[in-house]
mmCIF file of C-alpha atoms in Angstrom:
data_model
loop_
_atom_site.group_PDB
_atom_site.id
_atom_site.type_symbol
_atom_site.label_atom_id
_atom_site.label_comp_id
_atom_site.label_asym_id
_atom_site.label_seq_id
_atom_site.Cartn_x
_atom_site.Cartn_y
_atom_site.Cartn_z
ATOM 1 C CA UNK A 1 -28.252 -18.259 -3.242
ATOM 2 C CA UNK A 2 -30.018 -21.238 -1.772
ATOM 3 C CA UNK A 3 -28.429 -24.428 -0.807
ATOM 4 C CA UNK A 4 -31.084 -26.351 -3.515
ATOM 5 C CA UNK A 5 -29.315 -24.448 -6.629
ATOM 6 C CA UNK A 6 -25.850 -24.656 -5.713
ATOM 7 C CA UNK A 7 -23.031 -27.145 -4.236
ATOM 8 C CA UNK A 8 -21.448 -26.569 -1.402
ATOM 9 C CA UNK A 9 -18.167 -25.760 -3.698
ATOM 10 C CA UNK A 10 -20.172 -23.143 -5.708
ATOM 11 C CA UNK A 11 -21.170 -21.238 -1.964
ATOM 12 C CA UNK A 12 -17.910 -21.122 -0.746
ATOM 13 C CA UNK A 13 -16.456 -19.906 -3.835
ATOM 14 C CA UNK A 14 -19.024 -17.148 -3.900
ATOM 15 C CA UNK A 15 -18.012 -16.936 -0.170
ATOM 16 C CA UNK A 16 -14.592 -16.226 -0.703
ATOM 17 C CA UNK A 17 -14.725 -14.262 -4.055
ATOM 18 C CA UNK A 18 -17.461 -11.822 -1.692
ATOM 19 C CA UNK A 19 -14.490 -10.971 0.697
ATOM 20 C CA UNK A 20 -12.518 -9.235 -1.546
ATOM 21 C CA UNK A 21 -12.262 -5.177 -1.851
ATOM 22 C CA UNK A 22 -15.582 -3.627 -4.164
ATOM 23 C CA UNK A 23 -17.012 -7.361 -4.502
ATOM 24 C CA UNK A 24 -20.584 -7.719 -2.489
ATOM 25 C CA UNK A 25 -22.946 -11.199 -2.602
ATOM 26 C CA UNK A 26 -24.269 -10.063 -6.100
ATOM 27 C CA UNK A 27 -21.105 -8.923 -7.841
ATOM 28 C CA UNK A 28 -19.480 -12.238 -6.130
ATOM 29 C CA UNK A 29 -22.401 -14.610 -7.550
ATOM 30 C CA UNK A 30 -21.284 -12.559 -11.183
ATOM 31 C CA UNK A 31 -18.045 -13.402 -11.072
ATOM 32 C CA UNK A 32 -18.128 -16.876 -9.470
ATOM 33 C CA UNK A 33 -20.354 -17.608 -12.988
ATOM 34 C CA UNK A 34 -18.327 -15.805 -15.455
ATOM 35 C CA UNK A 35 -15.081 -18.363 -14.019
ATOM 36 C CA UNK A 36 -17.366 -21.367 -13.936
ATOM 37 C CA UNK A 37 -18.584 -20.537 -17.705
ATOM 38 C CA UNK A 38 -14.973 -20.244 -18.942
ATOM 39 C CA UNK A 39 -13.057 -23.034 -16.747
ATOM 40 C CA UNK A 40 -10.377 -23.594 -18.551
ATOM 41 C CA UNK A 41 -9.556 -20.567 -20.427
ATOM 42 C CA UNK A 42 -9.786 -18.729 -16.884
ATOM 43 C CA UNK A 43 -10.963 -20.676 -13.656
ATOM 44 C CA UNK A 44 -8.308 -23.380 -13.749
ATOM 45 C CA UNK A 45 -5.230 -21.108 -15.226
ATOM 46 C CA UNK A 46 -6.421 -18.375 -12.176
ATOM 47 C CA UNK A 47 -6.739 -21.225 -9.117
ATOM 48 C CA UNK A 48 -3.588 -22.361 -10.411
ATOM 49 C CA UNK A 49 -2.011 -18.785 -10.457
ATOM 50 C CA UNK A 50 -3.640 -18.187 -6.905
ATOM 51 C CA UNK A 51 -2.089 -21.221 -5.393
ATOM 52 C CA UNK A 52 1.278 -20.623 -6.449
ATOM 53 C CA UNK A 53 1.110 -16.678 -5.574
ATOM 54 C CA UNK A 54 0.308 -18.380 -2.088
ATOM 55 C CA UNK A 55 3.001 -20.292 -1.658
ATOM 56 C CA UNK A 56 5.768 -18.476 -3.342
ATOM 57 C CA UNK A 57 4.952 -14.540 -2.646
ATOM 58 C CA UNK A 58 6.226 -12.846 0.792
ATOM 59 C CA UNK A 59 6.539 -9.891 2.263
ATOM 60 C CA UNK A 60 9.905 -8.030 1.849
ATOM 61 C CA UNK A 61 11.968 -8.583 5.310
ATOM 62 C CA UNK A 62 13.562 -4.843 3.952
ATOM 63 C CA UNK A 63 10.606 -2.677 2.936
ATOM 64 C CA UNK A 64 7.537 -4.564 3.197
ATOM 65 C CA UNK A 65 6.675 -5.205 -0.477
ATOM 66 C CA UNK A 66 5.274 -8.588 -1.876
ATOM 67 C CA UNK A 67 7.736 -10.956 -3.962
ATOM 68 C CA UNK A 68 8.871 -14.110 -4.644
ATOM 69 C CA UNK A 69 12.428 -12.670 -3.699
ATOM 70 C CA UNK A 70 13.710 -11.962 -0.815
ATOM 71 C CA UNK A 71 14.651 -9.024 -0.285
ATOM 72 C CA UNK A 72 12.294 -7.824 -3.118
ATOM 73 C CA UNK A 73 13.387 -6.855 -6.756
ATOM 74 C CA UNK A 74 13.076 -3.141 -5.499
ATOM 75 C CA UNK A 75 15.372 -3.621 -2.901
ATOM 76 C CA UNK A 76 17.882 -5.605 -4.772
ATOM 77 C CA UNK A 77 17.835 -2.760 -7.785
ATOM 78 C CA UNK A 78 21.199 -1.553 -7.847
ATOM 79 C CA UNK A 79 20.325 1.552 -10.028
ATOM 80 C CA UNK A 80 18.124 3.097 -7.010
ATOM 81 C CA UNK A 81 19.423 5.844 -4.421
ATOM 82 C CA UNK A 82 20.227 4.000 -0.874
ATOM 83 C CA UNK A 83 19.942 7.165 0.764
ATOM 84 C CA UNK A 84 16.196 8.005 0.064
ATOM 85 C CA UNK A 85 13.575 6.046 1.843
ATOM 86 C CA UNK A 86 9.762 7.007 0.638
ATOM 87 C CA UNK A 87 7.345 6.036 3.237
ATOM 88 C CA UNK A 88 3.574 4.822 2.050
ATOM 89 C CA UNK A 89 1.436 3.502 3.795
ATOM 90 C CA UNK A 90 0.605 0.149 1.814
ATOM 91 C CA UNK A 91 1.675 -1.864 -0.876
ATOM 92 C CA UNK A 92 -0.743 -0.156 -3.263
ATOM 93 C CA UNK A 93 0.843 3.266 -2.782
ATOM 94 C CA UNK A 94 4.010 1.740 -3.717
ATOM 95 C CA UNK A 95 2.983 0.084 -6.775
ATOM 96 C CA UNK A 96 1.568 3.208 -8.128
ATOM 97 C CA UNK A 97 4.343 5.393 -7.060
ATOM 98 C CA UNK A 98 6.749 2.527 -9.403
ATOM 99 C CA UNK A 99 3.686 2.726 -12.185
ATOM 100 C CA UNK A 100 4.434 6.735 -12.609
ATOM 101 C CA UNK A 101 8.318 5.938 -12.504
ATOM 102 C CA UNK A 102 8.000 9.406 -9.983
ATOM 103 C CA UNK A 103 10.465 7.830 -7.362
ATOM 104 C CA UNK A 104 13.961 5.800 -7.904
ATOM 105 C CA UNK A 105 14.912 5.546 -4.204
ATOM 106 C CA UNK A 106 14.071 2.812 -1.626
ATOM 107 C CA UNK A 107 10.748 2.174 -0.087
ATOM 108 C CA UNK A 108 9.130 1.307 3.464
ATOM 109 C CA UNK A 109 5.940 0.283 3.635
ATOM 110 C CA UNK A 110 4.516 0.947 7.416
ATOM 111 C CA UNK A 111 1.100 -1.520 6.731
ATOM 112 C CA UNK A 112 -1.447 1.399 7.668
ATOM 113 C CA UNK A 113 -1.766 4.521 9.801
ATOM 114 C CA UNK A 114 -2.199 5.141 13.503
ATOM 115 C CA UNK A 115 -5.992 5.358 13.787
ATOM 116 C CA UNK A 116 -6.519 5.681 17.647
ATOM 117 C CA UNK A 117 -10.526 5.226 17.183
ATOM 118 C CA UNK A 118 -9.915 1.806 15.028
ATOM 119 C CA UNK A 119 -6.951 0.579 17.499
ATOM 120 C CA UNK A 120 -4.108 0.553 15.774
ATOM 121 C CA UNK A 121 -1.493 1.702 17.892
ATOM 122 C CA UNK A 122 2.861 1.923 17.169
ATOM 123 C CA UNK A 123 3.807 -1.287 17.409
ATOM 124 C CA UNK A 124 1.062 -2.905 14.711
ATOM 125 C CA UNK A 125 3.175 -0.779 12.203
ATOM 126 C CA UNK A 126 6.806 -1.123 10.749
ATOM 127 C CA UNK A 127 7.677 1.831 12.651
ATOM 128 C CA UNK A 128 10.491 0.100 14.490
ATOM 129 C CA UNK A 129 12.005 -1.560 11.445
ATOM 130 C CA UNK A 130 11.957 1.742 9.105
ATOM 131 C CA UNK A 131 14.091 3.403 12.542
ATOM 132 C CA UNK A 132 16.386 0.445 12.118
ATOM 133 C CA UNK A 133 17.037 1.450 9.106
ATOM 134 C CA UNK A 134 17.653 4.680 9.278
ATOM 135 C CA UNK A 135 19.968 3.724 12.551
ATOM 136 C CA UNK A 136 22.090 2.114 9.785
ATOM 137 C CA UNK A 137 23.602 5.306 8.603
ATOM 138 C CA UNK A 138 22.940 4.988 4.986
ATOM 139 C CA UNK A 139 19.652 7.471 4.485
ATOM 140 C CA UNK A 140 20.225 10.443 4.141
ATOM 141 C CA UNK A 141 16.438 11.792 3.550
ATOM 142 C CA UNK A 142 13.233 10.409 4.194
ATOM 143 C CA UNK A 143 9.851 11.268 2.271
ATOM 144 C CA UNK A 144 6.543 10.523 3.476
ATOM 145 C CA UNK A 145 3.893 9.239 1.341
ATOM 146 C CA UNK A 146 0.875 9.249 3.369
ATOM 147 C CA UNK A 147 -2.914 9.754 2.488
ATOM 148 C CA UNK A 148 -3.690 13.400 3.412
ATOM 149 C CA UNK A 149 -6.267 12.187 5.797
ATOM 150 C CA UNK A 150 -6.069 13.486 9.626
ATOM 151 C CA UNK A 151 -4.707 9.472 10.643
ATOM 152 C CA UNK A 152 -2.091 9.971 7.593
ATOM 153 C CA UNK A 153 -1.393 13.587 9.620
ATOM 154 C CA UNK A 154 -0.937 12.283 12.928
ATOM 155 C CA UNK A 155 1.299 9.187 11.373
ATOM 156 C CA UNK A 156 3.389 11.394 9.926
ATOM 157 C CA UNK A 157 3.771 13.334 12.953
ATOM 158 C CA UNK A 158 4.625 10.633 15.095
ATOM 159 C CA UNK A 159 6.979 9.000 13.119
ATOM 160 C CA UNK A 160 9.126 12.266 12.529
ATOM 161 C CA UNK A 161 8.981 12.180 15.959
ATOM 162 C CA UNK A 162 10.641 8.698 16.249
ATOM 163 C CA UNK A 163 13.412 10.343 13.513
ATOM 164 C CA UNK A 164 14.350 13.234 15.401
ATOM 165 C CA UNK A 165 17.926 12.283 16.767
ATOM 166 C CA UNK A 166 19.094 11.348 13.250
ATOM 167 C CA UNK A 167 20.863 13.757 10.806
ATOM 168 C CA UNK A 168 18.413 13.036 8.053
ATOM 169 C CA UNK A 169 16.039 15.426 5.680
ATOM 170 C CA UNK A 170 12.387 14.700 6.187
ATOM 171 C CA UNK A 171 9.871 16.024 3.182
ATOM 172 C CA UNK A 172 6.226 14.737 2.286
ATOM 173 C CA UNK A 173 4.349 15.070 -1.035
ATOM 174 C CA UNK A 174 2.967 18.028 -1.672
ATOM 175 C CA UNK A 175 -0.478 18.520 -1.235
ATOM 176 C CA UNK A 176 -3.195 20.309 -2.887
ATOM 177 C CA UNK A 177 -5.087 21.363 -6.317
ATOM 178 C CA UNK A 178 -4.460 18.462 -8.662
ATOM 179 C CA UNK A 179 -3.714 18.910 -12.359
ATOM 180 C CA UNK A 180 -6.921 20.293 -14.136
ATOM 181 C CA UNK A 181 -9.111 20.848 -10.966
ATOM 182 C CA UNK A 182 -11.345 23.713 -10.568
ATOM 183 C CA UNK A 183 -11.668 25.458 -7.630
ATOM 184 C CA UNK A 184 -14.668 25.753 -6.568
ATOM 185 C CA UNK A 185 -15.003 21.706 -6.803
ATOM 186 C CA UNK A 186 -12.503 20.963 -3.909
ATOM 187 C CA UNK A 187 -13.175 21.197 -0.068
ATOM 188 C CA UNK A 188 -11.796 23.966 2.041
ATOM 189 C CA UNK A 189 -9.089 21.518 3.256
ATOM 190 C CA UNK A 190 -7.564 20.673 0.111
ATOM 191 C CA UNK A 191 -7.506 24.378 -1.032
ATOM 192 C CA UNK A 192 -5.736 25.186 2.403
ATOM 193 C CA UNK A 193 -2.988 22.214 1.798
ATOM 194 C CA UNK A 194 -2.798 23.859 -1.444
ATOM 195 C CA UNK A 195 -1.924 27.467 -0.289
ATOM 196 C CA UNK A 196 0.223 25.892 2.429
ATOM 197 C CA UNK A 197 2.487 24.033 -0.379
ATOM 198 C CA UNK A 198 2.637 26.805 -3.228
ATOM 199 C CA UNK A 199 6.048 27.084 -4.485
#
């Protein structure tokens, strides 16, 4: 979009809007005109919701989620088990673990995987922290919620690793055919995981 048929204001917003996850410059200059052509029903009501999410939303000092509490709602939920942590890897994999109501423990969210080729090393996780927790005494098992990708793998790995001296149960999600797949539409991977977690 050319400086002669928009404002400054318009560019940046189309800027900005461009940065997020899925959204390129044309799907940006789409949505940027869809809030512009309904500013008050949604433009002003979302800025407005957007600049008090950024001042009032934090992550958890416990687990890692976002909330205006602190520690989170999660955390705070006395009708959860203290003694189960489930490990994901972000704050999305939480969220849709609490949308299938599949888990009722606690949560730690590590911020990524170790991805030697992309540099993230140890120490730019929560590794640390989830150990400190565990040091506690409390947990009594921990279950890992990690993509099944070969940096999920080697997280995984490492981390039990890090848990080794502590008298604590350490499962992961099974892995494998999902519900109504075919055969002969997944890789060779996935149909190994599968074999490997039949019960």
């Amino acid at each position: 979009m050319s400086q002669k048929s928009a404002g400054p204001e318009i560019l940046k917003m189309i800027e900005l809007i461009a940065k997020l996850p899925g959204l390129g410059p044309r799907s940006a200059r789409r949505a940027a005109l869809h809030l512009l052509k309904r500013r008050d029903q949604l433009l002003l009501p979302l800025a407005a919701a957007l600049s008090e999410a950024g001042h009032k939303i934090e992550r958890c000092n416990t687990c890692g989620n976002f909330d205006t509490l602190q520690p989170c709602a999660v955390c705070q939920s006395t009708s959860r088990d203290e003694s189960v942590i489930c490990v994901v890897e972000d704050v999305p994999d939480l969220w849709a673990l609490e949308r299938a109501s599949a888990f009722r423990g606690r949560y730690h969210v590590l911020g990524g995987v170790l991805s030697p080729l992309d540099g993230v090393e140890p120490e730019d996780l929560t590794i640390g922290m989830l150990v400190d927790r565990i040091r506690q005494g409390e947990i009594r098992e921990v279950i890992f919620a990690l993509s099944a990708t070969l940096d999920g793998q080697i997280t995984v790995d490492y981390v039990k690793e890090q848990l080794e001296d502590f008298d604590i149960t350490i499962t992961r999600l099974a892995q494998g055919v999902p519900h109504g797949g075919e055969l002969d539409h997944l890789d060779e991977g996935t149909l190994a995981a599968a074999m490997r977690s039949r019960r």
